[in-house]
XYZ file of C-alpha atoms in Angstrom:
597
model
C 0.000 0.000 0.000
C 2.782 2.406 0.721
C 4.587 2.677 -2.645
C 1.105 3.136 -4.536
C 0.175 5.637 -1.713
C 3.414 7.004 -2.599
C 3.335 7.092 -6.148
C -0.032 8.791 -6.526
C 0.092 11.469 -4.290
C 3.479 12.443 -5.791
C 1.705 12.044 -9.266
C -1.001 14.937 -8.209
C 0.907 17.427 -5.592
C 4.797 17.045 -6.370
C 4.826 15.946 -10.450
C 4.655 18.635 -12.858
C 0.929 19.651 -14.808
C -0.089 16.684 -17.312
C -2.450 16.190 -19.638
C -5.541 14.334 -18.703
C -4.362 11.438 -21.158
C -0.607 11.521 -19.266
C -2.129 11.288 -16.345
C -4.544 8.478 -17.140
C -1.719 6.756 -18.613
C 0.338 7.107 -15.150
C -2.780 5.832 -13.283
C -2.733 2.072 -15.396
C 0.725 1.315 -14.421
C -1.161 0.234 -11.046
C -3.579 -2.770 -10.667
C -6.279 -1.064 -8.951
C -10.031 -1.406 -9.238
C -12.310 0.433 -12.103
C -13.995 1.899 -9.026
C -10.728 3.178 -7.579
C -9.306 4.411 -10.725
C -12.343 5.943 -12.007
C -12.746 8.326 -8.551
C -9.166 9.064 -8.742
C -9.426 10.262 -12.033
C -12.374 12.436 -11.656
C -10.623 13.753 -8.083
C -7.600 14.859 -9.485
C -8.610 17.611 -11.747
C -8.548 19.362 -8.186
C -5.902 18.132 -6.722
C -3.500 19.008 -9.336
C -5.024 22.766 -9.376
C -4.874 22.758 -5.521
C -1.424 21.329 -3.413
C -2.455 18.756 -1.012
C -2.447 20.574 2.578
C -4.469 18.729 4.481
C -3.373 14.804 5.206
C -5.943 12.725 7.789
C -5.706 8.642 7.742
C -4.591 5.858 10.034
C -1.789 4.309 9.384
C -1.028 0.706 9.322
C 0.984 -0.296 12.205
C 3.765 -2.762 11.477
C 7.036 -3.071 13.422
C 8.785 -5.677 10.696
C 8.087 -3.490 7.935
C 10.260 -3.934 4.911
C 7.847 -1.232 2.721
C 10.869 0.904 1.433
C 11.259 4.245 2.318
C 13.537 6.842 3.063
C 13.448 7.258 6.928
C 16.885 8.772 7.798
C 15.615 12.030 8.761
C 14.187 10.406 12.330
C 17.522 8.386 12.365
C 19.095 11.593 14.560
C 19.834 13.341 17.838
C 16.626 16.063 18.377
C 19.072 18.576 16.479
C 18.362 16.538 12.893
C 22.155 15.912 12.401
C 23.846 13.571 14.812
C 23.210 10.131 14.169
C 21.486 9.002 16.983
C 23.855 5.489 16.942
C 21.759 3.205 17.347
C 21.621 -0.396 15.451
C 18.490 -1.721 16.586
C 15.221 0.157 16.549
C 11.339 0.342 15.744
C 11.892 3.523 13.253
C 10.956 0.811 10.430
C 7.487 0.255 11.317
C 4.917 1.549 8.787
C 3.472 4.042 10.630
C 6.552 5.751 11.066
C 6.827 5.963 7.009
C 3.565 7.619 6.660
C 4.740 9.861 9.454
C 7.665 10.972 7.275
C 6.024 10.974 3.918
C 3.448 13.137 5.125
C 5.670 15.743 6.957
C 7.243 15.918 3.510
C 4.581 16.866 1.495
C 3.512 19.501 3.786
C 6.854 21.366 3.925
C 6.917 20.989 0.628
C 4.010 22.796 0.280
C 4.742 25.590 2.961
C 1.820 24.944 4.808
C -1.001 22.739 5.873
C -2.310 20.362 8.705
C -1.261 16.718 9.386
C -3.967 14.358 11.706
C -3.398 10.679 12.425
C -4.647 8.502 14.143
C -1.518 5.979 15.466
C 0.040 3.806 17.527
C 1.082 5.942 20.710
C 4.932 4.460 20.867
C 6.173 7.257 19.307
C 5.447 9.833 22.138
C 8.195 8.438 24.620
C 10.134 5.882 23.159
C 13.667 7.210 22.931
C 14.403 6.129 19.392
C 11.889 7.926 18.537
C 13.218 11.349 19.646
C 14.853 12.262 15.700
C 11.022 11.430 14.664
C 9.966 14.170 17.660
C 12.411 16.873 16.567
C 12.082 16.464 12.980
C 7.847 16.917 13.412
C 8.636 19.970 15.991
C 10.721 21.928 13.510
C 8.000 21.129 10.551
C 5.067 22.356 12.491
C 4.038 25.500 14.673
C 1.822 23.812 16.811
C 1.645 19.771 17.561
C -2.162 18.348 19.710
C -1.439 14.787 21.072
C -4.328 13.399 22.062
C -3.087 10.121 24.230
C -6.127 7.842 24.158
C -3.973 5.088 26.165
C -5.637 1.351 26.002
C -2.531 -0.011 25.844
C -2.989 -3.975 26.599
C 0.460 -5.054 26.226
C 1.334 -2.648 29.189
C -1.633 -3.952 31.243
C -2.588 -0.214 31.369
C -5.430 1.191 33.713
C -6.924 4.259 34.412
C -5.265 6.623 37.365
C -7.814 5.917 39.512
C -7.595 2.501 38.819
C -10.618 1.973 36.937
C -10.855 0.009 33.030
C -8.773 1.937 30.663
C -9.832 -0.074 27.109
C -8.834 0.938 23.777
C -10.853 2.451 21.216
C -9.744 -0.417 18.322
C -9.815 -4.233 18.868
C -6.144 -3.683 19.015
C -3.296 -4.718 21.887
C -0.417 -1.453 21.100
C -2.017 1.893 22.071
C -2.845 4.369 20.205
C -3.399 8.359 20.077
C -4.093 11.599 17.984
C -1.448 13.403 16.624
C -2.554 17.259 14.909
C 0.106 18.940 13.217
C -0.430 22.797 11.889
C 2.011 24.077 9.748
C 1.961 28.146 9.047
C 5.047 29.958 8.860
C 8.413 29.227 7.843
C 9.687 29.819 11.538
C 12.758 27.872 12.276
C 11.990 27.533 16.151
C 10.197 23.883 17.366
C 6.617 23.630 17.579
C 4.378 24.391 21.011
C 3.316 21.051 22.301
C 0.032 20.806 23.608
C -0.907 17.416 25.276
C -4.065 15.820 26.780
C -4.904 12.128 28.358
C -8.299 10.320 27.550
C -8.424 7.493 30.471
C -12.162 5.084 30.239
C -14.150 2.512 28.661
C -14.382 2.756 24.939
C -17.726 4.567 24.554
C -16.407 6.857 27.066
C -13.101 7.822 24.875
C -15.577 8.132 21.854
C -18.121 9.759 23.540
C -15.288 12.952 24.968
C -14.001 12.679 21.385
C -17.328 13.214 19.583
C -17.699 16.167 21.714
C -14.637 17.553 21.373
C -14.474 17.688 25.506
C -10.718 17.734 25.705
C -8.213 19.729 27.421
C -5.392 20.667 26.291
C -1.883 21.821 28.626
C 1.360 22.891 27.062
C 4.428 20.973 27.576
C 7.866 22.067 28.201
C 10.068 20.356 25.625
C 13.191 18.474 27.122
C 15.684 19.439 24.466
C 17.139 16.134 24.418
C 14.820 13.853 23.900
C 11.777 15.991 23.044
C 9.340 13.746 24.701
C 5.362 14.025 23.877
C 4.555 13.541 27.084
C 4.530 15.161 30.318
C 7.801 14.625 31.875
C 10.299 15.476 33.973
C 10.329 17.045 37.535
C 12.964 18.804 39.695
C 14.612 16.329 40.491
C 15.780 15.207 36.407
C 18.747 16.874 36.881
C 20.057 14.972 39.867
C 19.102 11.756 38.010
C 20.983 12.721 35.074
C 24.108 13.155 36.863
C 24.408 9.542 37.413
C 26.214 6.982 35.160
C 23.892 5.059 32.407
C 24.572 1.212 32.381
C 25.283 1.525 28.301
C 28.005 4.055 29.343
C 29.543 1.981 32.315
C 29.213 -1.146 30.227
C 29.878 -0.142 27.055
C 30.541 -3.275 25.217
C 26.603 -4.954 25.460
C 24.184 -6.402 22.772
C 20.309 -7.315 22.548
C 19.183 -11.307 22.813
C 19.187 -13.349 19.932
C 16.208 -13.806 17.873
C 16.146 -17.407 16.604
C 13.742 -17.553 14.236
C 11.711 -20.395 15.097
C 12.434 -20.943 18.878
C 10.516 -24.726 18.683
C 13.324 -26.253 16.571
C 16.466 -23.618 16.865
C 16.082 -23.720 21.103
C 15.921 -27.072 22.977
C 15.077 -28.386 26.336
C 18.331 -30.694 26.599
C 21.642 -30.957 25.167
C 20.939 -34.120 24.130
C 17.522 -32.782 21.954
C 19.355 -30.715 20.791
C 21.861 -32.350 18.695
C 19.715 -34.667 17.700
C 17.591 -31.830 15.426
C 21.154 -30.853 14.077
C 22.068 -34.566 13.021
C 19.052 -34.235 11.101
C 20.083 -31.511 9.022
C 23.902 -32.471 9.119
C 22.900 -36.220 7.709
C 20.043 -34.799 5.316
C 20.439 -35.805 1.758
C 17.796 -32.901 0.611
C 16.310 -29.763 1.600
C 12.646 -31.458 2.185
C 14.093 -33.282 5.690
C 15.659 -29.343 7.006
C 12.343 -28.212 5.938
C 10.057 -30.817 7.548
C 12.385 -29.929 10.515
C 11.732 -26.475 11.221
C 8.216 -26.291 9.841
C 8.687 -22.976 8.079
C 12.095 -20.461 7.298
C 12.025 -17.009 8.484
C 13.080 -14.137 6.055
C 16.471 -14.500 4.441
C 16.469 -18.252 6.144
C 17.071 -21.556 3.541
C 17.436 -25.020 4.249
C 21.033 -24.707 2.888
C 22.027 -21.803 4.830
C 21.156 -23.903 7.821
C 22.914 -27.085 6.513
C 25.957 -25.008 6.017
C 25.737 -23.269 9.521
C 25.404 -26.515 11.717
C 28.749 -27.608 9.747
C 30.714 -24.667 9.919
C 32.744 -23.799 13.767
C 29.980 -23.005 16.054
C 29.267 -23.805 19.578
C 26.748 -25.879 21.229
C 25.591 -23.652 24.399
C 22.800 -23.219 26.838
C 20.555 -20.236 26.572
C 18.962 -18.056 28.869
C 15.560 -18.471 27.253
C 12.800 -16.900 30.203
C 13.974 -16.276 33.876
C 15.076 -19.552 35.780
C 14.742 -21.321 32.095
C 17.695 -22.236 30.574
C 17.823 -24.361 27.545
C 20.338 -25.322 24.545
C 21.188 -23.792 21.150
C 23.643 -23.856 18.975
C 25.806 -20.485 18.076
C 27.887 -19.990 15.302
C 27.277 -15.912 14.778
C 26.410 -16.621 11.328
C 23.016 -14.980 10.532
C 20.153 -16.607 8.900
C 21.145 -19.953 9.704
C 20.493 -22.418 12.853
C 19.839 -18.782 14.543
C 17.942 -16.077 12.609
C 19.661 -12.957 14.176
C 22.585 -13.520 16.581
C 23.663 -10.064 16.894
C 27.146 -9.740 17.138
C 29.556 -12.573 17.654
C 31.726 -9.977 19.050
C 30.068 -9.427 21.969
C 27.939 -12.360 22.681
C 31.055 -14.437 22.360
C 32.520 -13.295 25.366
C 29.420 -15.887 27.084
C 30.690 -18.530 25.321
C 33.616 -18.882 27.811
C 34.747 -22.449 28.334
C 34.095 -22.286 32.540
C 37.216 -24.169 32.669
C 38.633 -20.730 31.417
C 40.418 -18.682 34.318
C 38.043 -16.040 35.365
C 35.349 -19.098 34.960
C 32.250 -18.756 33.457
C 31.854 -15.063 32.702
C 28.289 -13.414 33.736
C 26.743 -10.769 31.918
C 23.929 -7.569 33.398
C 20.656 -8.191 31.527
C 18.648 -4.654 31.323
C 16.018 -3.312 28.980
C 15.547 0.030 27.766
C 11.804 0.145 27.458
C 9.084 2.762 27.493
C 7.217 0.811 30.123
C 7.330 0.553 34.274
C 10.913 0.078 34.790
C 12.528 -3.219 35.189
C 14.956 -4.261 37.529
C 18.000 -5.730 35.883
C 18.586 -9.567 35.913
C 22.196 -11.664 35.412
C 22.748 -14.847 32.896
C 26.232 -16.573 33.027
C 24.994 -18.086 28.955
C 24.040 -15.424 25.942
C 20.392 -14.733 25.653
C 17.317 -14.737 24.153
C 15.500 -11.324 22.985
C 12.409 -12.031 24.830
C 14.103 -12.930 28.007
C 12.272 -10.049 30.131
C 9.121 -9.946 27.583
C 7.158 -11.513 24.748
C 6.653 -7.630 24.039
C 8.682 -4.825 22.398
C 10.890 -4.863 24.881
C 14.553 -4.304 23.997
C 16.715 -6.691 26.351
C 20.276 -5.855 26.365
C 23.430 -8.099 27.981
C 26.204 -6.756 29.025
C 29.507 -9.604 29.700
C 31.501 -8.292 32.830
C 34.459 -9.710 31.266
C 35.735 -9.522 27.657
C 38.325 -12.226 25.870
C 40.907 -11.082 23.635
C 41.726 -13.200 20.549
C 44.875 -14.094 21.480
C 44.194 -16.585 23.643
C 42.860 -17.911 27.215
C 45.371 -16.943 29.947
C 44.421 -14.598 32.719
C 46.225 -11.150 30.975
C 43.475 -11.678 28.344
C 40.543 -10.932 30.140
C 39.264 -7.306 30.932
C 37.053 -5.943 32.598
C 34.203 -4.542 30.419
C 34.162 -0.936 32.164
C 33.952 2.226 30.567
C 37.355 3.688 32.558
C 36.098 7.354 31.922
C 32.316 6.185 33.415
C 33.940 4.139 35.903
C 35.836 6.871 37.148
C 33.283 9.112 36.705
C 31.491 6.666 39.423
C 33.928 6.206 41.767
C 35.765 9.424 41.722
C 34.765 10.288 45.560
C 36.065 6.824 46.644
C 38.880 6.127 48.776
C 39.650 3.396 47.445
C 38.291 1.730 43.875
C 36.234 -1.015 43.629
C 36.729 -4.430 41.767
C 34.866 -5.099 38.641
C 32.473 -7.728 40.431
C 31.903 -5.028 43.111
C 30.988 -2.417 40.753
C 28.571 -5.482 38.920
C 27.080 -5.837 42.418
C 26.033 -2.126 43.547
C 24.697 -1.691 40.043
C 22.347 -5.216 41.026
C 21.739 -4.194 44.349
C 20.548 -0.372 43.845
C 18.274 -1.457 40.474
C 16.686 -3.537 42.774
C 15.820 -0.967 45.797
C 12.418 0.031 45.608
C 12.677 3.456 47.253
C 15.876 4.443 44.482
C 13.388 2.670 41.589
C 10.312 4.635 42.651
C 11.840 8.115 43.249
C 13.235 7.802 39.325
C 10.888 5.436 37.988
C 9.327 7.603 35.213
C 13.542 7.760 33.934
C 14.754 4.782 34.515
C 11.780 3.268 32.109
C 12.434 5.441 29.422
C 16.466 5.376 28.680
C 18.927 2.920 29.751
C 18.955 3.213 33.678
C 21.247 5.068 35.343
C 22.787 4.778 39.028
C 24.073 7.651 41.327
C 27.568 8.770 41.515
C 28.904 6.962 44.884
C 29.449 9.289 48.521
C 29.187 12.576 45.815
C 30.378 15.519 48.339
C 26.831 17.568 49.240
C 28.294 20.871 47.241
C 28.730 18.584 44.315
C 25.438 16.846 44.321
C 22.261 18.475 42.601
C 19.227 19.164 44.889
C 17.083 16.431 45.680
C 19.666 13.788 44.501
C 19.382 10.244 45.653
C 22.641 10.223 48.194
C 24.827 6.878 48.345
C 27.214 7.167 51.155
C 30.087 4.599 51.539
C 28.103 2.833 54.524
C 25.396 3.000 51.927
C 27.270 1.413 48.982
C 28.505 -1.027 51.006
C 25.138 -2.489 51.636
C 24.035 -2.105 47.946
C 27.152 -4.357 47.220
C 26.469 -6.822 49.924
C 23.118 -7.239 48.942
C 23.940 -7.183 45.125
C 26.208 -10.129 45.394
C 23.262 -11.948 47.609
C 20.477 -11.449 44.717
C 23.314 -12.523 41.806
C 24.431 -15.768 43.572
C 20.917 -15.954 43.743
C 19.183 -15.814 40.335
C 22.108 -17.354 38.861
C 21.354 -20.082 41.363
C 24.526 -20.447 42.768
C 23.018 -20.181 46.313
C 19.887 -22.453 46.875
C 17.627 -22.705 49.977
C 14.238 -25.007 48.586
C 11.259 -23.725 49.493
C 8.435 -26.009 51.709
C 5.531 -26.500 48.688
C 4.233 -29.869 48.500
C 2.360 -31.870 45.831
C -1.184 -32.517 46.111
C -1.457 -35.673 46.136
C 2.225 -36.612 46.342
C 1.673 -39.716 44.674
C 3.623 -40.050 40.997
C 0.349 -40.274 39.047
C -0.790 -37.431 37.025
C 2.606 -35.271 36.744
C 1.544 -33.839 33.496
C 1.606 -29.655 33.557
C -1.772 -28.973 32.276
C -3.598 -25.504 32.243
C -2.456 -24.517 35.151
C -4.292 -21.896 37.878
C -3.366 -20.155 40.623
C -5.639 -19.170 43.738
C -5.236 -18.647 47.390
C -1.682 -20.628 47.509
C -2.614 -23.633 45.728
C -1.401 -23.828 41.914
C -4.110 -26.282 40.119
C -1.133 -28.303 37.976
C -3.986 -30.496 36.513
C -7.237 -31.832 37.206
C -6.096 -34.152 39.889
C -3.040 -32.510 40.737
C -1.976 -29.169 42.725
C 1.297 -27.714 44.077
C 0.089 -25.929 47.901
C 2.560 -23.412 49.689
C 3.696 -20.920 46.413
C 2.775 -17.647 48.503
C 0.698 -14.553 46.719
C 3.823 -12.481 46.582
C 6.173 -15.221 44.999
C 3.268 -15.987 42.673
C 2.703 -12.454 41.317
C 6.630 -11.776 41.403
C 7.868 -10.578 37.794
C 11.176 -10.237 36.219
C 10.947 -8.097 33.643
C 7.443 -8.313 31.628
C 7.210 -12.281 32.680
C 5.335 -13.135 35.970
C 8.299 -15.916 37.007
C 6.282 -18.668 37.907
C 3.180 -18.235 35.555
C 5.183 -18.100 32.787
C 7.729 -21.413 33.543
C 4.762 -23.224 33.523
C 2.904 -21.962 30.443
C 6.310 -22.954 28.637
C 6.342 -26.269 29.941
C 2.801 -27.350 29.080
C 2.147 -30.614 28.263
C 5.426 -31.905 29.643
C 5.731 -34.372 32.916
C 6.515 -32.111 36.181
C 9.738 -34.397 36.918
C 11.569 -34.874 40.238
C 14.254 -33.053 39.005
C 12.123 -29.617 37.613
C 10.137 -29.976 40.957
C 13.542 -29.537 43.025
C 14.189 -26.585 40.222
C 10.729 -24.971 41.454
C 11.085 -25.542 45.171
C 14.234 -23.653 44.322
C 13.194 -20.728 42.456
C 10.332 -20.458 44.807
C 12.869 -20.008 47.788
C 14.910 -17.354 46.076
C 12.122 -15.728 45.192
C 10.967 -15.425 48.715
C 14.741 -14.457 49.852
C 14.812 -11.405 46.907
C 11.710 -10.107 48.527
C 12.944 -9.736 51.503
C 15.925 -8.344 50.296
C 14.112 -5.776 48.598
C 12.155 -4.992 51.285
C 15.278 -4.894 53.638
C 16.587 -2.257 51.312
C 13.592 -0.143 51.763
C 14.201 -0.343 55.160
C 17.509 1.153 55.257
C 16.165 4.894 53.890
């Protein structure tokens, strides 16, 4: 739809006059109906006297987009110059296209008004902030009408009432008015509203045109549609950003077809890749893995699972680790890898001498923040969410190529952020130490809920540690040295932890604890008993461990719904009782955190 779309409103605003039998001519090139082509006709004897200056639609939303257009201009810094540096983004979705396509014909034309009806990413997400400045230099004044009814972000209204969106849609969505007048070189006034309700509601307020309007006060750099930012921004900015302190970090692979390219055992495992190692045609790869993603063939993946890659677990959910195999080489056994570079710094033999290597898993996400997690294996992209979150790894430790002895490994630490950090400290820290106070203060409640609305929308940042008081900004979140020290302590508790190194099985008990009936069925939850079947039930899972997320996924909930259909085992029963028990112990820890403020 885009290129015609494209193609025909160039033909009538942008193309020079034609004849009525040119442009008729221009008009068959394209297979569209007599009823189509005989209104566009007939309409464009106007629109070729009069410039298109008013554009209304509704875009079609559609993150994987590979419609081609020029999108470059939102590829920037808020000053339309720098690149904004980043490798992996939403800017491709087909929204975003229509965005930039429309913006064009109206400055083109010097004037006009742009209204669309969209998905609502846009206004906050930080890619998205060469997309903001680019639309505030076009126009003089920008209405966003945020009509919420977001479902993938479990959204509600602020009193806590239904907040449902006004399509049969999950992403949410909002009104964006654009009026273009002058040729002024200044950005746009912003002028915001919220529409919180039931569906009828949000159309009824609309059809009204009961909306009220405030104007916000741009941050100039990351021009954000939204109301944001308080006094205390400036004492959160002064901290260190995780990308900056870890500089060397990469999203989770994307495998393509996680039901053959990700296995529950080792053993599984290789037994799908003799299958495509022995095949003798394409038809066995393909009866494999069912169907190829884009760019994928049956012969790419042959030639991947014989070239020199690794066999390695994954960390595919929290507390779920399974097997894949990793050669960097896109399009084969794994769709997307990302960069060998980085992710095979995980691949570290654990025989190695800084032993297996562990890497920070964080997201930079428009949603409620989330605390960071650790994996000692690379990852996979929907580790913290089946959602558009971005989940990033970072390896503590990187390998040089020349070899395994001790003098190759480094530290993966920004020196100029690191020092940045611990510039008021005595005496500096140790790699792991610095990996620990970043764990320990991402998961304090009190630090997480006085910066929540900025930790959610960047890469998180922490606080410079025992900053002098004339140094510090007002109202900055203070970490003393007695202070740190506890963040570390703790930190090191919660990674030994979730990487499972320390264990203390919870009490839960099966339901009848007979061996009949182990199969995982449609599981349900209620009032400390988790239904596992019909016949069978798991009592002594508490409300709190139940409801307990890391990242998007609700821990417990989710292990289950993966396992589905499989026999509950003695061995993943001892892996529950365990994950229940540190799941208990990191609440506590939390909460002893929140008691030392």
């Amino acid at each position: 739809a885009l290129p015609i779309l494209k193609h025909y409103i160039l033909l009538n605003t942008l193309a020079p006059p034609m004849s009525d039998v040119e442009r008729g001519e221009q008009l068959t090139l394209f297979d569209f109906s007599a009823a189509i082509t005989d209104e566009a006709y007939h309409a464009d004897t106007w629109k070729a006297r009069r410039p298109i200056k008013v554009i209304i639609g509704n875009p079609p939303y559609l993150a994987a987009s590979t419609n081609p257009y020029d999108i470059s201009a939102y590829k920037t810094e808020t000053d339309g110059v720098t690149d904004f540096g980043e490798r992996k983004h939403w800017l491709n979705d087909d929204y975003v296209k229509f965005f930039r396509f429309s913006e064009q014909i109206i400055n083109k034309n010097k004037e006009g008004v742009l209204a669309f009806v969209s998905n609502n990413g846009y206004l906050d997400n930080p890619t998205f902030r060469g997309m903001r400045g680019s639309l505030l230099r076009s126009f003089d004044k920008i209405y966003i009408v945020n009509l919420h009814g977001s479902a993938n972000k479990k959204e509600t209204a602020p009193d806590g009432s239904k907040d449902e969106n006004i399509f049969d849609i999950m992403q949410g969505v909002s009104l964006f008015i654009g009026v273009k007048k002058t040729k002024k070189t200044d950005w746009a006034k912003v002028y915001y509203t919220d529409v919180w309700g039931t569906r009828e509601t949000k159309l009824d307020i609309l059809s009204k045109g009961e909306l009220s309007f405030t104007q916000l006060k741009m941050d100039q750099k990351m021009a954000y549609f939204i109301p944001f930012g308080s006094s205390d921004k400036d004492a959160y900015d002064k901290g260190v950003g995780l990308s900056e302190l870890f500089p060397t970090n990469v999203t989770g692979i994307v495998s393509g077809n996680d039901g053959v390219a990700i296995a529950p055992t080792k053993a599984e495992l290789t037994r799908r890749m003799d299958i495509v190692k022995n095949s003798t045609d394409e038809k066995e790869i393909f009866n494999l893995w069912g169907r190829f993603s884009r760019g994928q063939t049956a012969e790419k993946i042959r030639n991947d699972v014989l070239s020199d890659g690794t066999v390695t677990p994954i960390a595919f959910r929290p507390f779920d680790s399974r097997w894949t195999y990793y050669s960097g080489n896109s399009c084969g056994w794994v769709l997307w890898p990302r960069e060998k570079s980085t992710m095979g710094h995980l691949l570290a033999d654990p025989t190695s001498p800084i032993g297996a290597n562990i890497g920070l898993v964080f997201c930079k996400t428009s949603r409620s923040f989330f605390s960071p997690f650790v994996a000692k294996n690379i990852i996979a992209h929907r580790l913290f969410s089946a959602m558009c979150e971005i989940t990033y790894i970072a390896p503590l430790y990187l390998r040089s190529e020349s070899g395994l002895t001790e003098e190759t490994w480094t530290a993966n630490l920004n020196e100029e952020a690191f020092n940045k950090l611990t510039k008021y400290m005595p005496v500096k820290p140790t790699p792991i130490e610095v990996f620990d106070y970043v764990y320990g203060i991402l998961h304090d409640p009190v630090y997480c809920e006085k910066y929540e609305q900025y930790l959610c929308r960047d890469f998180p940042r922490v606080p410079v540690i025992n900053e002098p008081e004339n140094e510090r900004a007002e109202g900055a979140f203070f970490v003393s040295e007695e202070l740190y020290r506890e963040y570390v302590s703790v930190g090191e508790r919660l990674r030994k932890l979730h990487l499972m190194q320390t264990k203390q099985p919870a009490e839960i008990t099966l339901d009848p604890n007979t061996a009949a009936d182990m199969e995982i069925g449609a599981i349900k939850y209620k009032n400390g008993m988790l239904q596992l079947n019909d016949n069978k039930r798991i009592t002594g899972i508490s409300q709190a461990v139940w409801e307990y997320q890391i990242g998007g996924h609700q821990v417990l909930d989710k292990w289950f719904k993966e396992h589905k259909g499989e026999t509950l085992t003695i061995d993943s029963f001892t892996h529950i009782e365990n994950v229940v028990g540190l799941l208990e112990e990191t609440i506590k820890l939390r909460e002893y955190l929140r008691s030392l403020h």
